[in-house]
């Protein structure tokens, strides 16, 4: 146990030193309310980046409803839970699902984190940063909501992409999450993707609404990364357990995701 504590202390120290080298490499999706399209976006964004030749690692850290494995119809033999229970090394977990596109799967409903969750998150991120040299981007899927551990997890990343929808509750919840992140952990770089839009104009208006609120009340501008239209084929792709951007590569939605990938 003492050995483990020492190792943890060393890893956390190294994390700070490695941070500059791995600058802006680790980014997470977040949302105030559930179902805004975080998992859909990050899976397709990651796929698109890998198609562009980037080495991508996607980690499913939604501890309640991890479902990237289901979206891909892959039954994961080893998950992040095996790492947290000291059964495997983190670097042995990634599965290459497409060339350059690697995934560490989550533990749906099974991940019972013991006490001292912040220490565990520190330990996890120290290990994630040790993998950073092997990848161009490390993408983290998270659960919805504003519980403190979730916020702490977000605070450990280099950048956060808020996924919101055009309805007013989603905008309000997105603003509430942004405010909590600011108040708890100081100013963060937060990008916004407006998903499930009727059209681009609706996306622009929605971004304008949340950005007006953060500019006015938090004195900070958000970054508008892009809009993604609502399309029933997205639901179909998830039902069919295929990667949308691969299966519907010529669609407007796939092109919108490609545009966001090219800008980042
Ligand atoms: N652009 C879109 N057009 C149509 N449907 C979409 C779009 N994006 C996501 N969806 C649908 O919304 C639902 C929720 O998507 P997803 O699981 O990606 O959300 P989430 O934010 O990860 O949810 P959770 O908070 O539960 O993790 C899915 O049924 C998906 O099909
Ligand atoms: Mg999800």
Coordinates of C-alpha atoms and ligand atoms in Angstrom, one line a residue:
X1 CA 0.0 0.0 0.0
X2 CA 2.9 2.3 0.9
X3 CA 4.5 1.5 -2.5
X4 CA 1.3 2.4 -4.2
X5 CA 1.0 5.7 -2.4
X6 CA 4.6 6.6 -3.3
X7 CA 3.9 5.6 -7.0
X8 CA 0.8 7.8 -6.9
X9 CA 2.8 10.8 -5.6
X10 CA 5.5 10.3 -8.3
X11 CA 2.9 10.1 -11.0
X12 CA 1.1 13.2 -9.9
X13 CA 4.4 15.1 -9.7
X14 CA 5.3 13.9 -13.3
X15 CA 1.8 14.9 -14.4
X16 CA 2.6 18.6 -13.9
X17 CA 5.9 18.3 -15.7
X18 CA 4.3 16.4 -18.6
X19 CA 1.5 18.9 -18.9
X20 CA 3.4 21.4 -21.1
X21 CA 4.4 18.7 -23.6
X22 CA 1.0 17.3 -23.9
X23 CA -0.6 20.7 -24.1
X24 CA -4.3 20.8 -25.2
X25 CA -4.1 17.1 -26.0
X26 CA -6.7 15.8 -23.6
X27 CA -10.2 17.0 -24.1
X28 CA -13.6 16.0 -22.8
X29 CA -17.2 16.4 -23.9
X30 CA -19.6 17.6 -21.2
X31 CA -23.2 18.7 -20.9
X32 CA -25.5 19.9 -18.1
X33 CA -28.4 17.6 -19.0
X34 CA -28.2 14.1 -20.4
X35 CA -28.8 12.9 -24.0
X36 CA -27.5 16.0 -25.8
X37 CA -25.3 13.8 -28.0
X38 CA -21.9 13.7 -26.2
X39 CA -21.2 10.1 -27.0
X40 CA -22.5 10.4 -30.6
X41 CA -20.3 13.4 -31.2
X42 CA -17.1 12.2 -29.5
X43 CA -17.2 8.8 -31.3
X44 CA -17.7 10.4 -34.7
X45 CA -15.3 13.2 -34.1
X46 CA -12.6 10.7 -33.0
X47 CA -13.3 8.6 -36.0
X48 CA -13.0 11.6 -38.3
X49 CA -9.7 12.7 -36.7
X50 CA -8.3 9.2 -37.2
X51 CA -9.4 9.3 -40.9
X52 CA -7.3 12.5 -41.1
X53 CA -4.3 10.6 -39.9
X54 CA -4.3 11.6 -36.3
X55 CA -3.6 9.0 -33.6
X56 CA -6.7 9.1 -31.4
X57 CA -7.5 7.5 -28.1
X58 CA -11.1 7.7 -26.9
X59 CA -11.7 6.8 -23.2
X60 CA -15.2 6.1 -22.0
X61 CA -15.3 7.6 -18.5
X62 CA -19.1 7.8 -18.1
X63 CA -19.2 5.8 -14.9
X64 CA -23.0 5.2 -14.9
X65 CA -23.9 4.7 -18.5
X66 CA -20.7 3.8 -20.4
X67 CA -22.0 2.8 -23.8
X68 CA -19.4 3.4 -26.5
X69 CA -18.9 -0.4 -26.7
X70 CA -22.6 -0.8 -27.3
X71 CA -22.6 1.9 -30.0
X72 CA -19.9 -0.1 -31.8
X73 CA -21.2 -3.6 -31.1
X74 CA -18.0 -4.6 -29.4
X75 CA -18.0 -6.6 -26.2
X76 CA -15.0 -5.2 -24.3
X77 CA -13.0 -7.9 -22.5
X78 CA -11.1 -5.4 -20.3
X79 CA -12.4 -2.0 -19.2
X80 CA -11.2 1.0 -17.3
X81 CA -12.6 -0.8 -14.2
X82 CA -9.9 -3.4 -14.5
X83 CA -7.3 -0.7 -14.5
X84 CA -8.8 1.0 -11.4
X85 CA -8.8 -2.3 -9.6
X86 CA -5.1 -2.8 -10.5
X87 CA -5.7 -5.7 -12.7
X88 CA -4.1 -4.2 -15.9
X89 CA -2.0 -1.3 -17.0
X90 CA -3.7 1.5 -18.7
X91 CA -1.5 1.2 -21.8
X92 CA -2.7 -2.4 -22.2
X93 CA -6.4 -1.4 -22.5
X94 CA -6.8 0.4 -25.9
X95 CA -8.5 -1.5 -28.6
X96 CA -7.8 -0.3 -32.2
X97 CA -11.3 -0.3 -33.7
X98 CA -10.2 1.4 -36.9
X99 CA -6.7 2.4 -38.1
X100 CA -5.4 5.1 -35.7
X101 CA -8.6 5.0 -33.7
X102 CA -8.2 3.4 -30.3
X103 CA -10.8 3.1 -27.5
X104 CA -10.6 2.3 -23.8
X105 CA -14.1 1.1 -22.9
X106 CA -16.0 1.9 -19.8
X107 CA -17.8 -0.1 -17.2
X108 CA -21.6 0.4 -17.6
X109 CA -23.2 0.4 -14.2
X110 CA -20.4 -1.7 -12.7
X111 CA -17.8 1.0 -11.9
X112 CA -18.1 1.3 -8.1
X113 CA -15.4 3.8 -7.2
X114 CA -14.2 3.5 -3.6
X115 CA -13.6 6.4 -1.3
X116 CA -11.2 9.2 -2.1
X117 CA -12.6 9.6 -5.6
X118 CA -10.5 12.7 -6.3
X119 CA -7.3 10.7 -5.6
X120 CA -8.5 8.1 -8.0
X121 CA -9.2 10.7 -10.6
X122 CA -5.7 12.2 -10.0
X123 CA -4.2 8.7 -10.4
X124 CA -6.1 8.0 -13.6
X125 CA -5.1 11.3 -15.2
X126 CA -1.5 10.9 -14.2
X127 CA -1.6 7.6 -16.1
X128 CA -3.5 9.1 -19.0
X129 CA -0.9 11.8 -19.4
X130 CA 1.8 9.1 -19.5
X131 CA 0.1 7.8 -22.6
X132 CA -0.1 11.2 -24.2
X133 CA 3.1 10.8 -26.2
X134 CA 1.6 7.9 -28.1
X135 CA -1.4 9.9 -29.4
X136 CA -2.2 13.2 -31.1
X137 CA -5.6 13.5 -29.2
X138 CA -7.1 11.9 -26.2
X139 CA -10.8 12.3 -26.1
X140 CA -12.9 11.6 -23.0
X141 CA -16.6 10.8 -22.9
X142 CA -18.2 11.8 -19.6
X143 CA -21.6 11.5 -18.0
X144 CA -24.0 14.4 -17.9
X145 CA -24.5 16.5 -14.8
X146 CA -22.8 18.7 -12.3
X147 CA -21.8 16.4 -9.5
X148 CA -18.5 17.5 -8.0
X149 CA -16.5 14.5 -9.0
X150 CA -17.6 15.0 -12.6
X151 CA -16.5 18.6 -12.4
X152 CA -13.2 17.6 -10.9
X153 CA -12.7 15.1 -13.7
X154 CA -13.4 17.9 -16.3
X155 CA -11.0 20.2 -14.5
X156 CA -8.2 17.8 -15.2
X157 CA -8.5 18.0 -19.0
X158 CA -6.9 20.6 -21.3
X159 CA -10.1 21.7 -23.0
X160 CA -13.8 21.0 -22.7
X161 CA -16.4 20.9 -25.4
X162 CA -19.9 21.6 -24.2
X163 CA -22.5 19.8 -26.2
X164 CA -25.8 21.6 -26.1
X165 CA -29.1 21.4 -28.0
X166 CA -31.2 24.4 -29.1
X167 CA -34.0 24.0 -26.5
X168 CA -33.8 26.6 -23.7
X169 CA -33.4 24.0 -20.9
X170 CA -30.3 22.6 -22.6
X171 CA -28.9 26.1 -22.9
X172 CA -29.6 26.9 -19.3
X173 CA -28.1 23.6 -18.1
X174 CA -25.0 24.2 -20.2
X175 CA -24.7 27.7 -18.7
X176 CA -25.1 26.3 -15.2
X177 CA -22.3 23.8 -15.8
X178 CA -20.0 26.5 -17.3
X179 CA -20.6 28.7 -14.2
X180 CA -19.8 25.8 -11.8
X181 CA -16.6 25.0 -13.7
X182 CA -15.6 28.7 -13.5
X183 CA -16.5 29.0 -9.8
X184 CA -14.9 25.7 -8.7
X185 CA -11.8 25.6 -10.9
X186 CA -11.3 29.0 -12.4
X187 CA -11.5 30.1 -16.0
X188 CA -11.4 27.2 -18.5
X189 CA -11.3 27.1 -22.3
X190 CA -14.7 25.9 -23.2
X191 CA -15.8 25.2 -26.8
X192 CA -19.5 24.7 -27.7
X193 CA -21.1 22.4 -30.3
X194 CA -24.8 22.9 -30.9
X195 CA -26.2 19.5 -31.7
X196 CA -29.7 18.5 -33.0
X197 CA -30.2 21.8 -34.8
X198 CA -32.9 22.3 -37.5
X199 CA -30.5 24.4 -39.5
X200 CA -27.3 26.5 -39.1
X201 CA -29.3 29.6 -38.2
X202 CA -30.7 27.9 -35.2
X203 CA -27.2 26.8 -34.1
X204 CA -25.9 30.3 -34.4
X205 CA -28.8 31.7 -32.3
X206 CA -28.4 29.0 -29.7
X207 CA -24.7 29.7 -29.4
X208 CA -25.4 33.4 -29.2
X209 CA -27.8 32.8 -26.3
X210 CA -25.3 30.9 -24.1
X211 CA -22.4 33.1 -25.1
X212 CA -24.4 36.2 -24.1
X213 CA -25.0 34.7 -20.7
X214 CA -21.4 33.8 -20.1
X215 CA -20.1 37.1 -21.4
X216 CA -22.5 39.1 -19.3
X217 CA -22.3 37.1 -16.0
X218 CA -18.9 35.4 -16.1
X219 CA -17.1 37.9 -18.3
X220 CA -15.9 35.2 -20.6
X221 CA -16.5 34.3 -24.2
X222 CA -17.1 30.8 -25.3
X223 CA -15.7 29.3 -28.5
X224 CA -18.2 28.2 -31.1
X225 CA -16.9 25.0 -32.7
X226 CA -19.8 24.4 -34.9
X227 CA -23.4 23.1 -35.4
X228 CA -24.7 19.7 -36.1
X229 CA -28.2 19.2 -37.6
X230 CA -30.8 16.8 -36.2
X231 CA -31.2 13.8 -38.5
X232 CA -33.1 10.5 -38.0
X233 CA -30.2 8.6 -39.6
X234 CA -28.2 9.4 -36.4
X235 CA -30.6 7.3 -34.4
X236 CA -30.6 4.6 -37.1
X237 CA -26.7 4.4 -37.0
X238 CA -26.8 4.0 -33.2
X239 CA -29.5 1.4 -33.5
X240 CA -27.5 -0.4 -36.2
X241 CA -24.3 -0.1 -34.1
X242 CA -22.3 1.5 -36.9
X243 CA -20.1 4.6 -36.9
X244 CA -22.4 7.3 -38.4
X245 CA -19.5 9.2 -40.1
X246 CA -18.3 6.0 -41.7
X247 CA -21.7 4.7 -42.9
X248 CA -23.2 8.1 -43.9
X249 CA -19.9 9.8 -44.9
X250 CA -21.6 12.0 -47.6
X251 CA -24.3 13.3 -45.3
X252 CA -24.7 16.9 -44.1
X253 CA -24.2 15.8 -40.5
X254 CA -21.0 13.9 -41.3
X255 CA -19.7 17.0 -43.1
X256 CA -20.5 19.2 -40.2
X257 CA -18.5 16.9 -37.9
X258 CA -15.6 16.8 -40.4
X259 CA -15.6 20.7 -40.4
X260 CA -15.3 20.7 -36.6
X261 CA -12.5 18.1 -36.8
X262 CA -10.6 20.1 -39.4
X263 CA -10.7 23.2 -37.3
X264 CA -9.2 21.5 -34.2
Ligands
LIG1 N1 -27.6 15.1 -34.5 C1 -28.5 14.2 -34.0 N2 -29.7 13.9 -34.7 C2 -30.6 13.0 -34.3 N3 -30.4 12.4 -33.1 C3 -29.3 12.5 -32.4 C4 -28.3 13.5 -32.8 N4 -27.3 13.4 -31.8 C5 -27.7 12.5 -30.9 N5 -28.9 12.0 -31.2 C6 -29.7 11.0 -30.4 O1 -29.8 11.5 -29.1 C7 -29.7 10.4 -28.2 C8 -28.6 10.7 -27.2 O2 -27.4 10.7 -27.8 P1 -26.1 10.3 -27.0 O3 -26.2 9.0 -26.3 O4 -24.9 10.6 -27.8 O5 -26.2 11.5 -25.8 P2 -25.3 11.7 -24.5 O6 -25.1 13.1 -24.3 O7 -24.0 10.9 -24.6 O8 -26.2 11.0 -23.4 P3 -25.8 10.7 -21.9 O9 -25.9 12.0 -21.2 O10 -26.9 9.7 -21.5 O11 -24.5 10.0 -21.9 C9 -29.4 9.1 -29.0 O12 -30.6 8.4 -29.2 C10 -29.0 9.7 -30.4 O13 -29.5 8.9 -31.4
LIG2 MG1 -23.2 9.4 -23.4

